[in-house]
Rosetta silent file (secondary structure, phi, psi, omega in degrees, C-alpha in Angstrom):
SEQUENCE: MAVGTAEGDLAVKVLDEYVKDFQKRNPMLRVFGCYLHQDEATPHLHIDFIPYVTDWKGKGMDTRVSLKQALKSLGFQGGNKHDTELNQWMNHEKKVLAESAKQHGIEWEQKGTHEEHLDVYNFKKKERKK
SCORE:     score description
SCORE:     0.000 S_00000001
   1 L     0.000   42.508 -171.913  334.212  203.382  142.468 S_00000001
   2 L   -78.818  142.115 -168.187  332.889  200.531  140.622 S_00000001
   3 L   -57.393  141.323  169.753  332.122  197.311  142.528 S_00000001
   4 L    93.222   -9.636 -162.630  334.908  194.610  141.897 S_00000001
   5 L  -107.361  170.635  177.971  337.683  197.281  141.059 S_00000001
   6 H   -77.174  -30.915  169.186  340.531  198.248  143.588 S_00000001
   7 H   -62.736  -38.188  175.798  338.594  201.507  144.032 S_00000001
   8 H   -66.713  -36.704  164.039  335.583  199.925  144.884 S_00000001
   9 H   -41.825  -63.560  168.657  337.504  197.765  147.323 S_00000001
  10 H   -48.094  -50.170 -177.054  338.832  200.857  148.949 S_00000001
  11 H   -63.620  -34.237 -176.069  335.222  202.323  149.084 S_00000001
  12 H   -74.975  -33.096  166.472  334.149  199.278  151.027 S_00000001
  13 H   -58.981  -32.944  178.263  336.996  199.672  153.382 S_00000001
  14 H   -73.596  -44.533  179.853  335.964  203.381  154.019 S_00000001
  15 H   -58.682  -43.600 -174.365  332.498  202.424  154.525 S_00000001
  16 H   -55.998  -52.458 -178.561  333.294  199.593  156.785 S_00000001
  17 H   -80.378   -0.212  161.108  335.216  201.957  159.073 S_00000001
  18 H   -70.764  -54.244  178.598  332.437  204.437  158.772 S_00000001
  19 H   -72.094  -14.008 -177.751  329.708  202.091  160.131 S_00000001
  20 L   -83.006  -16.682  179.892  331.991  200.742  163.021 S_00000001
  21 L  -114.187   12.023 -174.963  332.016  204.193  164.727 S_00000001
  22 H   -75.823  -50.887 -170.028  328.255  205.074  163.723 S_00000001
  23 H   -67.787  -42.463  175.129  326.717  203.698  166.976 S_00000001
  24 H   -57.749  -47.510  173.093  329.603  205.647  169.075 S_00000001
  25 H   -67.344  -24.804 -179.152  328.597  208.740  167.383 S_00000001
  26 L  -138.261   78.911  173.976  324.985  208.356  167.550 S_00000001
  27 L   -63.402  -20.617  179.561  324.155  206.584  170.839 S_00000001
  28 L   -97.105    2.492  171.413  320.478  207.390  170.659 S_00000001
  29 E  -110.270  116.517  176.956  320.070  205.866  167.266 S_00000001
  30 E   -95.875  103.867 -165.507  319.959  202.178  167.918 S_00000001
  31 E   -76.779  142.779 -178.346  321.068  200.238  165.026 S_00000001
  32 E  -111.102  -25.720 -176.565  319.173  197.097  164.244 S_00000001
  33 E  -147.857  139.473 -179.321  320.372  196.355  160.612 S_00000001
  34 E  -139.577  110.342 -175.072  323.463  197.461  158.569 S_00000001
  35 E  -125.184  120.982 -179.379  323.730  196.289  155.005 S_00000001
  36 E   -94.044  138.525 -177.440  326.539  196.833  152.562 S_00000001
  37 E  -102.403  129.095  168.747  325.204  196.829  148.893 S_00000001
  38 L  -126.051    8.235 -177.818  327.850  195.904  146.225 S_00000001
  39 L   -73.486  -11.832 -166.146  324.983  195.147  143.649 S_00000001
  40 L  -118.740  159.395  173.272  325.027  198.479  142.200 S_00000001
  41 L   -33.725  -49.387 -176.296  327.478  200.724  140.367 S_00000001
  42 L  -125.897  130.995 -179.609  328.930  202.155  143.650 S_00000001
  43 L   -61.311  135.257 -169.623  329.236  200.273  147.031 S_00000001
  44 E  -143.189  174.150  168.251  326.758  201.922  149.481 S_00000001
  45 E  -120.000  142.691  166.695  325.286  201.311  152.806 S_00000001
  46 E  -119.414  126.376 -175.078  321.863  201.013  154.417 S_00000001
  47 E  -111.773  127.234  167.783  321.707  201.551  158.218 S_00000001
  48 E  -114.206  131.171  178.285  318.387  200.753  159.936 S_00000001
  49 E  -147.190  157.045  173.098  318.126  202.308  163.451 S_00000001
  50 E  -106.766  122.388 -179.140  315.650  203.123  165.981 S_00000001
  51 E   -76.350  124.280  167.154  315.643  206.838  167.465 S_00000001
  52 E  -154.488  160.386  171.804  314.833  207.018  171.021 S_00000001
  53 E  -122.685  153.574  177.605  315.332  209.148  174.092 S_00000001
  54 L  -107.699  152.559  177.446  315.584  208.409  177.769 S_00000001
  55 L    57.176   40.215  175.054  314.315  210.434  180.732 S_00000001
  56 L   -60.159  118.931 -171.642  311.400  211.911  178.595 S_00000001
  57 L   -87.407   -9.680 -176.321  309.578  214.513  180.758 S_00000001
  58 L   -83.071 -160.142 -165.019  306.382  214.528  178.815 S_00000001
  59 L   -69.579  154.327  169.718  303.263  212.132  178.932 S_00000001
  60 L    83.569 -160.558 -172.756  303.837  208.515  178.853 S_00000001
  61 L   -65.206  164.601 -175.105  306.989  206.239  179.542 S_00000001
  62 L   -82.781  -19.142 -174.390  310.420  207.767  180.255 S_00000001
  63 L  -122.581  103.650 -173.940  311.919  206.105  177.373 S_00000001
  64 E  -115.017  157.922  169.872  310.369  206.992  173.840 S_00000001
  65 E   -85.769  114.282  178.550  310.819  206.633  170.101 S_00000001
  66 L  -166.623  124.841  171.717  311.454  209.991  168.499 S_00000001
  67 H   -72.626  -43.684 -177.539  313.835  211.044  165.993 S_00000001
  68 H   -59.914  -50.297 -176.044  313.642  214.718  166.389 S_00000001
  69 H   -69.915  -31.407  170.748  314.327  214.346  170.056 S_00000001
  70 H   -64.283  -31.412  175.347  316.997  211.833  169.733 S_00000001
  71 H   -77.279  -26.180 -178.913  318.782  214.103  167.382 S_00000001
  72 H   -76.132  -35.131  179.276  318.224  217.176  169.636 S_00000001
  73 L   -83.493   -5.267  157.540  320.059  215.057  172.382 S_00000001
  74 L   -88.226    4.759  175.630  322.885  214.642  170.219 S_00000001
  75 L   102.949   -1.027 -178.515  323.290  218.300  169.665 S_00000001
  76 L   -83.787  104.900 -177.572  321.415  219.040  166.463 S_00000001
  77 L   -88.668  110.254 -174.896  319.142  222.062  167.095 S_00000001
  78 L   -63.397  150.328  169.416  316.618  222.601  164.292 S_00000001
  79 L  -112.787 -115.885  172.626  316.361  226.267  162.844 S_00000001
  80 L   -82.527 -170.557 -167.420  313.999  226.640  159.954 S_00000001
  81 L   -68.068  -25.739 -177.842  312.156  224.239  157.725 S_00000001
  82 L  -101.287    4.522  171.214  315.487  223.672  155.623 S_00000001
  83 L  -129.053   65.320 -174.069  317.803  223.415  158.553 S_00000001
  84 L   -85.372  162.619 -174.918  315.996  220.846  160.497 S_00000001
  85 H   -61.104  -24.878 -175.078  317.785  218.596  163.119 S_00000001
  86 H   -86.408  -34.185  174.154  317.690  215.655  160.524 S_00000001
  87 H   -60.709  -40.252 -178.110  319.319  217.876  157.842 S_00000001
  88 H   -72.998  -40.917  173.495  321.996  218.895  160.103 S_00000001
  89 H   -52.979  -43.646 -174.996  322.524  215.524  161.240 S_00000001
  90 H   -66.068  -49.175 -178.683  322.797  213.991  157.682 S_00000001
  91 H   -59.256  -41.459 -178.225  325.191  216.757  156.674 S_00000001
  92 H   -67.465  -36.179  177.513  327.440  216.162  159.766 S_00000001
  93 H   -63.142  -41.541  177.508  327.240  212.205  158.942 S_00000001
  94 H   -58.250  -47.024 -171.705  328.344  213.195  155.234 S_00000001
  95 H   -74.547  -29.542  179.818  331.405  215.327  156.348 S_00000001
  96 H   -61.976  -45.075 -172.846  332.494  212.213  158.860 S_00000001
  97 H   -67.784  -37.681 -167.518  332.358  209.825  155.680 S_00000001
  98 H   -76.299  -25.695  176.985  334.018  212.426  153.407 S_00000001
  99 H   -58.631  -59.483  172.284  336.743  212.706  156.196 S_00000001
 100 H   -54.934  -45.667  172.414  337.279  209.049  156.381 S_00000001
 101 H   -64.325  -31.877  172.409  337.407  208.747  152.645 S_00000001
 102 H   -65.157  -40.368 -172.530  340.017  211.709  152.540 S_00000001
 103 H   -72.730  -14.878  167.985  342.271  209.786  154.849 S_00000001
 104 L   -98.663   16.645  172.333  342.350  207.043  152.229 S_00000001
 105 L    88.805    3.644 -177.967  343.130  209.535  149.255 S_00000001
 106 L   -98.288  116.761  173.594  339.593  209.495  148.152 S_00000001
 107 L   -82.740  115.140 -176.494  337.986  213.039  147.410 S_00000001
 108 L   -71.616  110.218  176.060  334.218  213.042  147.647 S_00000001
 109 L   -93.313  122.834 -169.802  332.846  214.650  144.500 S_00000001
 110 L   -95.455   90.861 -172.748  329.541  216.189  145.542 S_00000001
 111 L   -89.028   -9.802  174.866  327.536  216.053  142.211 S_00000001
 112 L    68.591   18.653 -176.339  324.199  217.325  143.696 S_00000001
 113 L   -77.378   -9.300  173.559  322.306  214.490  142.020 S_00000001
 114 L   -86.093  124.235  170.266  319.849  214.008  144.919 S_00000001
 115 L   -81.910  163.264 -168.990  316.574  215.786  144.495 S_00000001
 116 L   -88.785  151.393 -175.162  315.125  217.292  147.635 S_00000001
 117 L   -63.876  121.761 -179.812  312.429  215.280  149.349 S_00000001
 118 L  -109.398  154.921 -171.682  308.971  216.575  148.641 S_00000001
 119 L   -78.154  173.792  178.641  305.763  216.276  150.865 S_00000001
 120 H   -51.491  -49.734 -171.116  302.929  214.293  149.032 S_00000001
 121 H   -62.655  -40.125 -166.414  301.135  217.336  147.718 S_00000001
 122 H   -89.073  -24.588 -178.585  304.076  218.923  146.067 S_00000001
 123 H   -59.507  -60.606 -175.457  305.335  215.423  144.707 S_00000001
 124 H   -61.047  -33.476  164.773  301.947  214.834  142.897 S_00000001
 125 H   -50.280  -53.850 -179.605  302.047  218.404  141.690 S_00000001
 126 H   -68.239  -30.563  177.365  305.311  217.957  140.074 S_00000001
 127 H   -71.884  -41.296 -172.173  304.379  214.610  138.712 S_00000001
 128 H   -69.212  -25.096 -171.856  301.363  216.074  137.025 S_00000001
 129 L   -75.294  -30.043 -168.417  303.605  218.867  135.253 S_00000001
 130 L   -69.355    0.000    0.000  305.714  215.838  133.470 S_00000001
């Protein structure tokens, strides 16, 4: 899917379709910036959003910024520390993108190249071992 190739152009089309429906799928994630990067090996998106909820029953205003609550309002209920609302939502969005790609004849090859995100303590511990 290199930039500037026919495959790269097709990837851009898939990403464009994906982002056009992002706000419809995620109404509680207010998009304020979306950037298509074609300056690296593979075209990819950066989507900036503000997660919010309305009709908040807790203290303070009835509209508040909260990723966890916004994702809960979208139907993602956390389980354990590895099955959080965020993880469920990210997996859902990956499936949506993979399905869009599949409709264009692109099979998403999941290579598992992303390392899990570590908290500061475990990150520093891992770095010391190097």
